[in-house]
CSV table of C-alpha atoms in Angstrom, one decimal:
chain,number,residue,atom,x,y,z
J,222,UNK,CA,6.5,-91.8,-48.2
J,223,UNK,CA,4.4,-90.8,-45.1
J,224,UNK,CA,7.2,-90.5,-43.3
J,225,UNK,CA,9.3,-87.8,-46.0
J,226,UNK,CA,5.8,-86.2,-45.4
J,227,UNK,CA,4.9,-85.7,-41.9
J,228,UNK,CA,9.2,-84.8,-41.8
J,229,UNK,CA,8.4,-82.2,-44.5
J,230,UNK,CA,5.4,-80.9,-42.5
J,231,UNK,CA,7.4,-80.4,-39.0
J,232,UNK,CA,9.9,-79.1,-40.9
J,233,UNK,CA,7.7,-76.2,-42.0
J,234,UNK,CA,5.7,-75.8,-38.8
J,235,UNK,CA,9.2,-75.5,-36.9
J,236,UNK,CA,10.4,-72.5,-39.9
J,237,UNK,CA,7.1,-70.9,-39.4
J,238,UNK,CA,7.3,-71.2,-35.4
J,239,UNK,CA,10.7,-69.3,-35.5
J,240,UNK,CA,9.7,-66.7,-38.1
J,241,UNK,CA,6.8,-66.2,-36.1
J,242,UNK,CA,9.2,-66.1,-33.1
J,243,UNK,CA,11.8,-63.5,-35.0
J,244,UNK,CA,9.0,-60.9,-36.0
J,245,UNK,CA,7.3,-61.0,-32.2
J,246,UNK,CA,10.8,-60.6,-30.5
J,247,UNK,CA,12.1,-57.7,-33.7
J,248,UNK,CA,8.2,-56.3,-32.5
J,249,UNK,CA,8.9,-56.2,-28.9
J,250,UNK,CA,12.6,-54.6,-29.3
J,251,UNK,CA,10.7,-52.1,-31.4
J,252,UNK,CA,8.4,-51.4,-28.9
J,253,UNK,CA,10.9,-50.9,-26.1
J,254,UNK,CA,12.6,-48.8,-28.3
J,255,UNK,CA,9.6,-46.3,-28.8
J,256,UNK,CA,9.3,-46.8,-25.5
J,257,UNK,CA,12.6,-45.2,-24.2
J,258,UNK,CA,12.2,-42.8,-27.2
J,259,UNK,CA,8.8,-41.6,-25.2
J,260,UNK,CA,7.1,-41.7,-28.9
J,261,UNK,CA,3.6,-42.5,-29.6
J,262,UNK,CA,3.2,-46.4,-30.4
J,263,UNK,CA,2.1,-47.8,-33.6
J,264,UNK,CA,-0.8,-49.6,-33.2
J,265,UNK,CA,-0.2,-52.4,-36.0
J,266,UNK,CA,-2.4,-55.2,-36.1
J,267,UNK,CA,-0.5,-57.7,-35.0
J,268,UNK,CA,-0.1,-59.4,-31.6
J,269,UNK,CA,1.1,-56.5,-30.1
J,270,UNK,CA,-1.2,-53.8,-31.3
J,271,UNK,CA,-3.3,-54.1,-27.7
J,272,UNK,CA,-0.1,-53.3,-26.0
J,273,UNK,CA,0.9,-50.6,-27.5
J,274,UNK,CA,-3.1,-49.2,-27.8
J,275,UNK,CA,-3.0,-49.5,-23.9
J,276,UNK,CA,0.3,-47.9,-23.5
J,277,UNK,CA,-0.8,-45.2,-26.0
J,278,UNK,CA,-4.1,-44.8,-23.6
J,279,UNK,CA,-1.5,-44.8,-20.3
J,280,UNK,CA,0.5,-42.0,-21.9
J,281,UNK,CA,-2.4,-39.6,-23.1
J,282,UNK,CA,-3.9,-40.0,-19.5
J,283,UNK,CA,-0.2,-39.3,-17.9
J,284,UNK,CA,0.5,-36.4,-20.4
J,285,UNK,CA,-3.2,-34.4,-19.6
J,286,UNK,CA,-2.8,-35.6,-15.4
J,287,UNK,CA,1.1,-33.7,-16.2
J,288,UNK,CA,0.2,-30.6,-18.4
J,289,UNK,CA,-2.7,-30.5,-15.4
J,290,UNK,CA,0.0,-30.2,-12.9
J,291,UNK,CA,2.3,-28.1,-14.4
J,292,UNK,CA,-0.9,-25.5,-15.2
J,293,UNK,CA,-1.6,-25.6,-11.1
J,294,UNK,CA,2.3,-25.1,-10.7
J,295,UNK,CA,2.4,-22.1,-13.1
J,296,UNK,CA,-1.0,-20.7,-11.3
J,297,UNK,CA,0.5,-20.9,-7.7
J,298,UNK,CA,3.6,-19.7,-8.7
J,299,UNK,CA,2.0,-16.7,-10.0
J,300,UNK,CA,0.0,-16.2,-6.8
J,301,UNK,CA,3.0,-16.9,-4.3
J,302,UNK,CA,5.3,-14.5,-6.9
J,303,UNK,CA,2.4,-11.6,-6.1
J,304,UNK,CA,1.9,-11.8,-2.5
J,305,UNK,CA,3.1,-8.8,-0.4
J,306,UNK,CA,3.5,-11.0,2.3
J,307,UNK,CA,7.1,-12.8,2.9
J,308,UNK,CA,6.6,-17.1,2.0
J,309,UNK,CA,9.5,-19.5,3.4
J,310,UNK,CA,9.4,-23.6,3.0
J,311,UNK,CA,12.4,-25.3,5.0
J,312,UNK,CA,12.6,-28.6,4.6
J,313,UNK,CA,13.2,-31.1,7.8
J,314,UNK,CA,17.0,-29.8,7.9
J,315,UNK,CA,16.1,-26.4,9.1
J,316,UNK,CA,17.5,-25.1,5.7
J,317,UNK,CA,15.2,-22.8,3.1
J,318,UNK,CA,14.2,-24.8,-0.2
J,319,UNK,CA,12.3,-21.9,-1.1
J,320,UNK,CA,11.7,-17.8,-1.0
J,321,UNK,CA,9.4,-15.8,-2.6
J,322,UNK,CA,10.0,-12.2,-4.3
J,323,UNK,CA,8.6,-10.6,-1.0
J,324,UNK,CA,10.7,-12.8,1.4
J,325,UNK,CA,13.9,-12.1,-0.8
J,326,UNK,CA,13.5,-8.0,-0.6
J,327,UNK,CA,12.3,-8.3,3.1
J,328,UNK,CA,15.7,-10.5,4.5
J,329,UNK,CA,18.0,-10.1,1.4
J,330,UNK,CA,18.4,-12.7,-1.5
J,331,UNK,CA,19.3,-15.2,-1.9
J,332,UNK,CA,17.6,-17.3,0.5
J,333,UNK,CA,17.7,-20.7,-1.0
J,334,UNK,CA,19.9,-23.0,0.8
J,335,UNK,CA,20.3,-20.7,4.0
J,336,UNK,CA,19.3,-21.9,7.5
J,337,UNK,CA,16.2,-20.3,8.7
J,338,UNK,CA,17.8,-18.9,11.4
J,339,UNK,CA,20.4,-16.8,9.1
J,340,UNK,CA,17.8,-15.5,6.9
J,341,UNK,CA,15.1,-14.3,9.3
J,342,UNK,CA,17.8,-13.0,11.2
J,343,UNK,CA,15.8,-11.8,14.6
J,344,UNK,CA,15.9,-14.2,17.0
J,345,UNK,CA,12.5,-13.5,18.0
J,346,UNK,CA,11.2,-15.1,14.7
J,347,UNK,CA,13.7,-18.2,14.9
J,348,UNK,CA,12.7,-18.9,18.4
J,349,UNK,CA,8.9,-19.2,17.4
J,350,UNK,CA,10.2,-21.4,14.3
J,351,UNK,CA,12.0,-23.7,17.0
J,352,UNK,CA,9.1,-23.6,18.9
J,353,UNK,CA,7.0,-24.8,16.1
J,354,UNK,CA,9.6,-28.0,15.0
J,355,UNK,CA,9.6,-28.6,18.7
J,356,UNK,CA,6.0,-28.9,19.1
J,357,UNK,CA,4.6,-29.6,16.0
J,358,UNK,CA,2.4,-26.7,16.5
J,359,UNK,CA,1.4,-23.8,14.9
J,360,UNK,CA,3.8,-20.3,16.0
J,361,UNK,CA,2.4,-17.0,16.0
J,362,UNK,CA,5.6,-14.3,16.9
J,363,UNK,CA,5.6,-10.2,16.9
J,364,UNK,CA,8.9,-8.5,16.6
J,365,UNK,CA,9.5,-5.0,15.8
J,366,UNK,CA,12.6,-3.3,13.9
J,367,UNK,CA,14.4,-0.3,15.0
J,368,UNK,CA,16.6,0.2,12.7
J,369,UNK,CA,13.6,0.4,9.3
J,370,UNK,CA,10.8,1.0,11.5
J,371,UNK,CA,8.9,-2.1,10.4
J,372,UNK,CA,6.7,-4.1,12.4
J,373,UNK,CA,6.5,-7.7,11.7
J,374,UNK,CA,4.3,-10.9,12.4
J,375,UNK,CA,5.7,-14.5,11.8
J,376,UNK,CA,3.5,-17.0,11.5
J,377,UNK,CA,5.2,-20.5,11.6
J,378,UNK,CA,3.0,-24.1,10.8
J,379,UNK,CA,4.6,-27.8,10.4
J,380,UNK,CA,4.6,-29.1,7.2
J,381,UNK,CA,2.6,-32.5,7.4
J,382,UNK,CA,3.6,-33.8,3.6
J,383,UNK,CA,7.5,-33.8,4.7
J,384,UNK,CA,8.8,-34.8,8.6
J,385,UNK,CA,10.3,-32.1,10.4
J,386,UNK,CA,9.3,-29.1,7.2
J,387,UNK,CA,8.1,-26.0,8.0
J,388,UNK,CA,6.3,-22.9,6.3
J,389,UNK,CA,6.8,-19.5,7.5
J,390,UNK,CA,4.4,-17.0,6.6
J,391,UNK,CA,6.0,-13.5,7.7
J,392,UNK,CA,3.4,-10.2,7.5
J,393,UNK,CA,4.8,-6.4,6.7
J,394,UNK,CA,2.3,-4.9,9.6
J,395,UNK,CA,3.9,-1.4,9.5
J,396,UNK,CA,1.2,0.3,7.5
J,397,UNK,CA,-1.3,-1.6,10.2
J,398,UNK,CA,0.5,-0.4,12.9
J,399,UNK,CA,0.8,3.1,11.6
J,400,UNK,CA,-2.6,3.8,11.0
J,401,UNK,CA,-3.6,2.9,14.6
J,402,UNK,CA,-1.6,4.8,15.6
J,403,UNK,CA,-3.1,7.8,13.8
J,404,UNK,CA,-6.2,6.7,14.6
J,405,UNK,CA,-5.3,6.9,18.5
J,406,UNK,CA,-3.4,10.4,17.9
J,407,UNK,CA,-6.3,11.7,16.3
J,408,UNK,CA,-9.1,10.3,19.0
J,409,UNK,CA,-7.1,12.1,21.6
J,410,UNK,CA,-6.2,15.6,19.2
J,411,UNK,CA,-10.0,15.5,18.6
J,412,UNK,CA,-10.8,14.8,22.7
J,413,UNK,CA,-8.7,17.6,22.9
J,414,UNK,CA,-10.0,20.1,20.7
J,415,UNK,CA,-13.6,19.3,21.9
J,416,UNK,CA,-12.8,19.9,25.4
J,417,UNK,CA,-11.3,23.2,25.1
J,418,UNK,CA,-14.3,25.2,23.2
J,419,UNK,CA,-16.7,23.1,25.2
J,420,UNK,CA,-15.2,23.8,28.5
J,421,UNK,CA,-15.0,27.7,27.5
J,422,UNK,CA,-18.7,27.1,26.4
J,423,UNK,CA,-19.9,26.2,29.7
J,424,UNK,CA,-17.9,28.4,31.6
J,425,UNK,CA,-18.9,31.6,30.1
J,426,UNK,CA,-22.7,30.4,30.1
J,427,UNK,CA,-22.4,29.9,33.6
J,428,UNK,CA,-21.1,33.0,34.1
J,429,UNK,CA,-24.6,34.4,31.9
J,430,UNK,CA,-26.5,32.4,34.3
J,431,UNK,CA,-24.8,33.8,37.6
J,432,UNK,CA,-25.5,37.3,36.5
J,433,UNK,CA,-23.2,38.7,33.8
J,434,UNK,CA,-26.1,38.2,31.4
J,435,UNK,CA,-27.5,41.6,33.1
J,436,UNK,CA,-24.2,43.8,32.7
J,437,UNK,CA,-24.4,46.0,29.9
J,438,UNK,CA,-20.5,45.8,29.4
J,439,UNK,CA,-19.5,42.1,30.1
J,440,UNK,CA,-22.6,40.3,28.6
J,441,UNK,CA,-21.5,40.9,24.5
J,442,UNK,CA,-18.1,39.9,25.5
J,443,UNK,CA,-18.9,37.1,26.2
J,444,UNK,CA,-21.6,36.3,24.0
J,445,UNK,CA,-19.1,37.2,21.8
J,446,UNK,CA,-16.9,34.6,22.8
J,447,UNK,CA,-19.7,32.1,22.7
J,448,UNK,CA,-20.1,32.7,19.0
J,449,UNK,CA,-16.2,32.4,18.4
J,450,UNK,CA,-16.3,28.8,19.9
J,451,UNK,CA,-19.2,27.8,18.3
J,452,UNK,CA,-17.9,28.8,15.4
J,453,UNK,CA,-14.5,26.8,16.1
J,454,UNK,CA,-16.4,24.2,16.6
J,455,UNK,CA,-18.5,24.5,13.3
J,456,UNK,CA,-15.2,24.8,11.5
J,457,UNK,CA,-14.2,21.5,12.9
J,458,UNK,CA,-17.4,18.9,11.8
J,459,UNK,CA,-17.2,20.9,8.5
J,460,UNK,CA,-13.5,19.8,7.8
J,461,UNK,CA,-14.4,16.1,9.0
J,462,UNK,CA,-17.5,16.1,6.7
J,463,UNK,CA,-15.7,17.1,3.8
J,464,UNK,CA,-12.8,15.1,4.2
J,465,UNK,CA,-15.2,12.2,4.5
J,466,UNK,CA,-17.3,13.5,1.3
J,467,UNK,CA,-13.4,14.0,-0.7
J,468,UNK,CA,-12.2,10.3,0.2
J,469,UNK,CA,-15.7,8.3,-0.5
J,470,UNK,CA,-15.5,10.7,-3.7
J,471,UNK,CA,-19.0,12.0,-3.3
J,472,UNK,CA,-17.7,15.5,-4.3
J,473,UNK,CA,-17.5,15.8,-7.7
J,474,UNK,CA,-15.6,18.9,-9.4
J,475,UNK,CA,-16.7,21.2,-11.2
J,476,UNK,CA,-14.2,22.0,-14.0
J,477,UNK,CA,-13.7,24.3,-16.1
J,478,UNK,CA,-10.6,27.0,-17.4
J,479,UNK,CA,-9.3,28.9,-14.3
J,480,UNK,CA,-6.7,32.0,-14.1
J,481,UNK,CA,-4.1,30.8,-11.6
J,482,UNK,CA,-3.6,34.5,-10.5
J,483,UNK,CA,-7.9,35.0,-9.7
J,484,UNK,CA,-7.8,32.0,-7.9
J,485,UNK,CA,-4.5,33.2,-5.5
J,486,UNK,CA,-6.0,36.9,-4.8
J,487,UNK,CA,-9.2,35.5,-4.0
J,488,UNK,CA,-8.0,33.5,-1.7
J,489,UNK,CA,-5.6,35.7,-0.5
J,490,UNK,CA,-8.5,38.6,0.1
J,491,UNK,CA,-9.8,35.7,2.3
J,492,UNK,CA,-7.4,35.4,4.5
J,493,UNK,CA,-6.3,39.3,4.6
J,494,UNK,CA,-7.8,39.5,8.1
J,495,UNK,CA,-7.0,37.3,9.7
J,496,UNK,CA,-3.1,37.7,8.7
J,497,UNK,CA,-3.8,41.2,9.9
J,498,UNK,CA,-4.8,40.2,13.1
J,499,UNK,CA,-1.5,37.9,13.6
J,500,UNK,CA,0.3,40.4,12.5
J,501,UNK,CA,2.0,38.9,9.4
J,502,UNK,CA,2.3,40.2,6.0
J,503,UNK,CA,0.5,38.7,3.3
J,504,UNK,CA,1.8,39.1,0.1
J,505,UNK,CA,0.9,37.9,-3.9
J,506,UNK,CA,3.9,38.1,-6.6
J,507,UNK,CA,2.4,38.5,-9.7
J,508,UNK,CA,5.9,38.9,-11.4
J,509,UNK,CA,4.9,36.4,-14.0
J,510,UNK,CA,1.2,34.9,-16.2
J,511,UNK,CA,0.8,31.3,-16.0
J,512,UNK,CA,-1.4,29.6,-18.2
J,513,UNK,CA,-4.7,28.6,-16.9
J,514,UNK,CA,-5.4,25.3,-15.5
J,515,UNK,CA,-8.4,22.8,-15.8
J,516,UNK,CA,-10.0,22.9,-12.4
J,517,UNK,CA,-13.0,23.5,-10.0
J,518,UNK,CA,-12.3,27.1,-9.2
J,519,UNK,CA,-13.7,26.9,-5.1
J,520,UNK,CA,-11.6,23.7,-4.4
J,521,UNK,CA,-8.5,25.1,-5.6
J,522,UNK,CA,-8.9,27.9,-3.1
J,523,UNK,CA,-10.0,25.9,-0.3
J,524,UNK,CA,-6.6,24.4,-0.7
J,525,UNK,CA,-4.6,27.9,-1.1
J,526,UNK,CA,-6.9,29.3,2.0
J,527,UNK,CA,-6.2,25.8,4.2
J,528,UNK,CA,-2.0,26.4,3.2
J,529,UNK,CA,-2.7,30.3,3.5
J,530,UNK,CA,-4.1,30.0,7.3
J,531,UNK,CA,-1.7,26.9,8.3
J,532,UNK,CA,0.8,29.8,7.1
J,533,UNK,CA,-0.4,32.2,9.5
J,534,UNK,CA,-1.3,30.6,12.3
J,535,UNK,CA,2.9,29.4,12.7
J,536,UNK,CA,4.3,32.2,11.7
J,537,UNK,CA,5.0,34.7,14.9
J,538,UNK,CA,4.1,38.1,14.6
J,539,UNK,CA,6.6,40.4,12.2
J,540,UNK,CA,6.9,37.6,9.7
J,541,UNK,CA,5.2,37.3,6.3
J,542,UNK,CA,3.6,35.1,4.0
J,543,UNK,CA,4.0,34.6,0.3
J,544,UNK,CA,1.8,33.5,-2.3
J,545,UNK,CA,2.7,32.5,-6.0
J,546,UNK,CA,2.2,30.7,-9.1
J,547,UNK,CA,4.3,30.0,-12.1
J,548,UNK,CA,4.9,27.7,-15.2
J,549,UNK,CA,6.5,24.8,-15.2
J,550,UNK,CA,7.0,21.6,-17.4
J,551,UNK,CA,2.9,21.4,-18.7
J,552,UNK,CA,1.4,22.4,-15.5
J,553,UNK,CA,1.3,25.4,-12.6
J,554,UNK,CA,3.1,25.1,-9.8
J,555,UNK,CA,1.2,27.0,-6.6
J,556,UNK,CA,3.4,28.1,-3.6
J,557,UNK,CA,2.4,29.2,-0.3
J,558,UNK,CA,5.9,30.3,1.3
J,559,UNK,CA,6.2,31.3,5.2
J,560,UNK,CA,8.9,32.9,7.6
J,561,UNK,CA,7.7,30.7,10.4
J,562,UNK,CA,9.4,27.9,12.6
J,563,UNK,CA,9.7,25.3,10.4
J,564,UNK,CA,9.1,21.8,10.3
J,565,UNK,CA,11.6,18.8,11.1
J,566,UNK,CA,12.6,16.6,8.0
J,567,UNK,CA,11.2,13.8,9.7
J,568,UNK,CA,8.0,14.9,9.7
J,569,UNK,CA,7.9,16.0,6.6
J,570,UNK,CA,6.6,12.8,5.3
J,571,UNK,CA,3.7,12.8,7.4
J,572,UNK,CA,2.2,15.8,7.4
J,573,UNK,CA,-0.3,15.0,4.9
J,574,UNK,CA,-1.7,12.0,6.8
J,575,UNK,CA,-4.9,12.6,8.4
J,576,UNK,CA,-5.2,13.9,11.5
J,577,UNK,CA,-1.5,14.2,12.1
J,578,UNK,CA,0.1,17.5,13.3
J,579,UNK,CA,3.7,18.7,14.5
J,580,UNK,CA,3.2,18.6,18.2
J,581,UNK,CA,7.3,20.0,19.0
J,582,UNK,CA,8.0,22.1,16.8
J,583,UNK,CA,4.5,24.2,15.7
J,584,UNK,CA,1.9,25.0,18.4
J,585,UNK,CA,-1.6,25.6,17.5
J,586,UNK,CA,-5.2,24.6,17.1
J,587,UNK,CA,-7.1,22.3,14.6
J,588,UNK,CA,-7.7,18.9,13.9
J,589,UNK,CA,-4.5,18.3,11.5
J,590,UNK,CA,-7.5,17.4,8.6
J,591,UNK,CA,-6.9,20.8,6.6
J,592,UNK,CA,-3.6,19.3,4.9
J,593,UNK,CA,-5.2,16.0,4.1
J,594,UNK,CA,-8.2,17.6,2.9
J,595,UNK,CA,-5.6,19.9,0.5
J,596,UNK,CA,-4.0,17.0,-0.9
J,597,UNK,CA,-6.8,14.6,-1.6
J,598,UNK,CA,-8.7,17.7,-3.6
J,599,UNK,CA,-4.9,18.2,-5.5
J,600,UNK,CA,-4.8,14.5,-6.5
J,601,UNK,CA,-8.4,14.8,-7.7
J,602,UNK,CA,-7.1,17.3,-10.1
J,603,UNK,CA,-4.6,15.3,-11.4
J,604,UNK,CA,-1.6,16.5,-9.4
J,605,UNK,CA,0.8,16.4,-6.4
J,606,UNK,CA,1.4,18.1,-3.6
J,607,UNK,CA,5.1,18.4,-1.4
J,608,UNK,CA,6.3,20.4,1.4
J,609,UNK,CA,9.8,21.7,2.0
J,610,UNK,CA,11.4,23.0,5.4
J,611,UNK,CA,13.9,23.6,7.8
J,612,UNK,CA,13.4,24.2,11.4
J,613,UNK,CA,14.4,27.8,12.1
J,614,UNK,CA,14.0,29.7,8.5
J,615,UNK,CA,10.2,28.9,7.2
J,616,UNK,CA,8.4,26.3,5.3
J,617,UNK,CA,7.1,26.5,1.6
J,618,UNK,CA,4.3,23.8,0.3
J,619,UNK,CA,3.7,23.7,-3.4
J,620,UNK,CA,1.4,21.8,-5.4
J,621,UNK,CA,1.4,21.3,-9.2
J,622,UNK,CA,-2.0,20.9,-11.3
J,623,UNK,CA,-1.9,20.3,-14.9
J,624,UNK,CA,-1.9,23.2,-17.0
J,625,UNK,CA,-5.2,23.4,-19.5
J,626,UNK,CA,-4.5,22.8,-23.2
């Protein structure tokens, strides 16, 4: 009987060991399958509830570090996507793995999968790459283009997370470049236009001072004279003052309803003279009203009387000079028009920079401020200002300012 029951027991303990076993294993499959599924486990309160509470744990920690990651991603892809200047990473193979928007409109796109070499194209800028794989030092390369004028500055670094990588960092320095270069034209334009009132200055004071100052005839000529160049000179710190003044925008306008037509005689009374003097007509069409315009009445003709005297001064004697305004679209369209010798298209672009003038083709003194002065006031307005020309028949420079409602 003993026996029947200690058989009876291990009988039951061996059922309950493999039930046991079944549900763990059926458990575990479960779990593997959740697993592969990537779907939250369920915790059950069985042998493998710590497993899967420590797996849970595991994948919220993994799913915050990766949503982490991809928000740093997102944020540097933004920034890269922005940049003006041009971003390249080639891997150990010399081949681009990637271009950003400003690389891709500088060299052409695609550039993904291209050899360095073919997509910088100037062998300037692969040398310094080589340079850099070569040495495992940084590259810095200048290289300029003829053909679109640009000036550009590679900078080159290895890539110390991947053997053999690189990252090219290339700089747009045209606008850099440019500006020096104004800044050097207008250091010398300004040398020069001190020099020559200065050097007549002290000439005809030495001349007082050796005598003339005692003839009746000579000495008002040349004090005369003296006034004229200090005058000149006057003329030139004013137009450097106020084009300093204009682009800090310490001038504020004053604005109210103003008749296109009183602004374009006053100015052109103005300037009667001194067209008189060069020998040019100067001449208002009033053929047509335009509405009035919201502006500061004196700045609007400081910028007809700096296009009326840039008129005059290149056009030779005989010519003539015409002065207009008219509707058009909303606003009122100025127009100073000239018989003079033109400009070449090439420089049209720049005549509004500071400081710049038309050496060949116009002759003349000034600073080359008076057009830059015109078209910062214009844009203060609300407008635009252009120039159009051909060498030979004249040049006509219009500017538009919103007509008042």
């Amino acid at each position: 009987m003993t026996l029947y029951f200690i058989l009876a027991l291990l009988i039951l303990m061996t059922l309950w060991l493999g039930w046991r076993y079944f549900k763990l294993r059926r458990g575990i499959q479960a779990l593997l399958d959740q697993l592969k599924r990537g779907d939250e486990l369920s915790e059950s309160a069985n042998e493998l509830g710590p497993l899967a509470s420590l797996r849970n744990t595991q994948h919220a920690i993994l799913r915050e570090r990766l949503q982490s990651a991809e928000t740093q991603r997102s944020r540097l892809s933004t920034i890269l996507d922005q940049l003006t200047d041009a971003i390249l990473i080639a891997d150990a193979d010399g081949r681009v793995q990637f271009a950003n928007p400003a690389a891709e409109k500088l060299f052409g796109s695609p550039l993904a999968g291209r050899s360095v070499v073919e997509a910088v194209r100037r062998h300037q800028l692969a040398d310094a790459w080589r340079r850099c794989r070569e040495t495992g030092e940084a590259q810095t390369e200048s290289v300029e283009v003829p053909a679109s004028r640009h000036f550009l500055q590679l900078i080159v670094v290895p890539d110390r997370d991947t053997r053999g990588g690189t990252l090219l960092l290339v700089q747009d320095l045209t606008r850099v470049r440019r500006l020096e270069t104004v800044r050097r034209d207008f250091i010398s334009n300004l040398s020069h236009e001190l020099r020559t009132p200065l050097a007549s200055l002290k000439a005809l004071t030495e001349t007082l001072q050796g005598g003339a100052l005692a003839d009746e005839d000579a000495a008002p000529r040349f004090l005369g004279r003296i006034v004229t160049e200090v005058d000149a000179l006057t003329h030139m710190a004013q137009e450097l003052l106020d084009l300093s003044k204009i682009e800090s925008g310490q001038v504020e306008l004053v604005l109210r309803k103003v008749e296109p037509l009183s602004v374009l005689r006053s100015a052109c009374e103005r300037m009667r003279v001194q067209a008189e003097r060069a020998g040019v007509s100067l001449t208002l069409e009033e053929t047509a009203t335009p509405p009035k315009v919201q502006a500061d009445a004196s700045r609007l003709e400081q910028v007809l009387v700096n296009l009326i005297h840039n008129a005059v001064k290149f056009t030779r004697r005989g010519g003539s000079v015409t002065l207009s305004a008219s509707e058009e679209e909303g606003a009122v369209v100025f127009a100073v028009s000239d018989s003079g010798a033109g400009i070449p298209s090439e420089e049209l672009s720049r005549i509004f920079e500071r400081f710049y003038r038309v050496e060949k083709s116009r002759t003349g003194s000034g600073t080359g401020l008076g057009l830059s002065i015109a078209k910062h006031i214009v844009e203060a307005h609300g407008g635009k200002i252009w120039a159009e020309s051909e060498v030979g028949h004249g040049s006509k420079f219009s500017f538009k300012i919103p007509a008042s409602r």
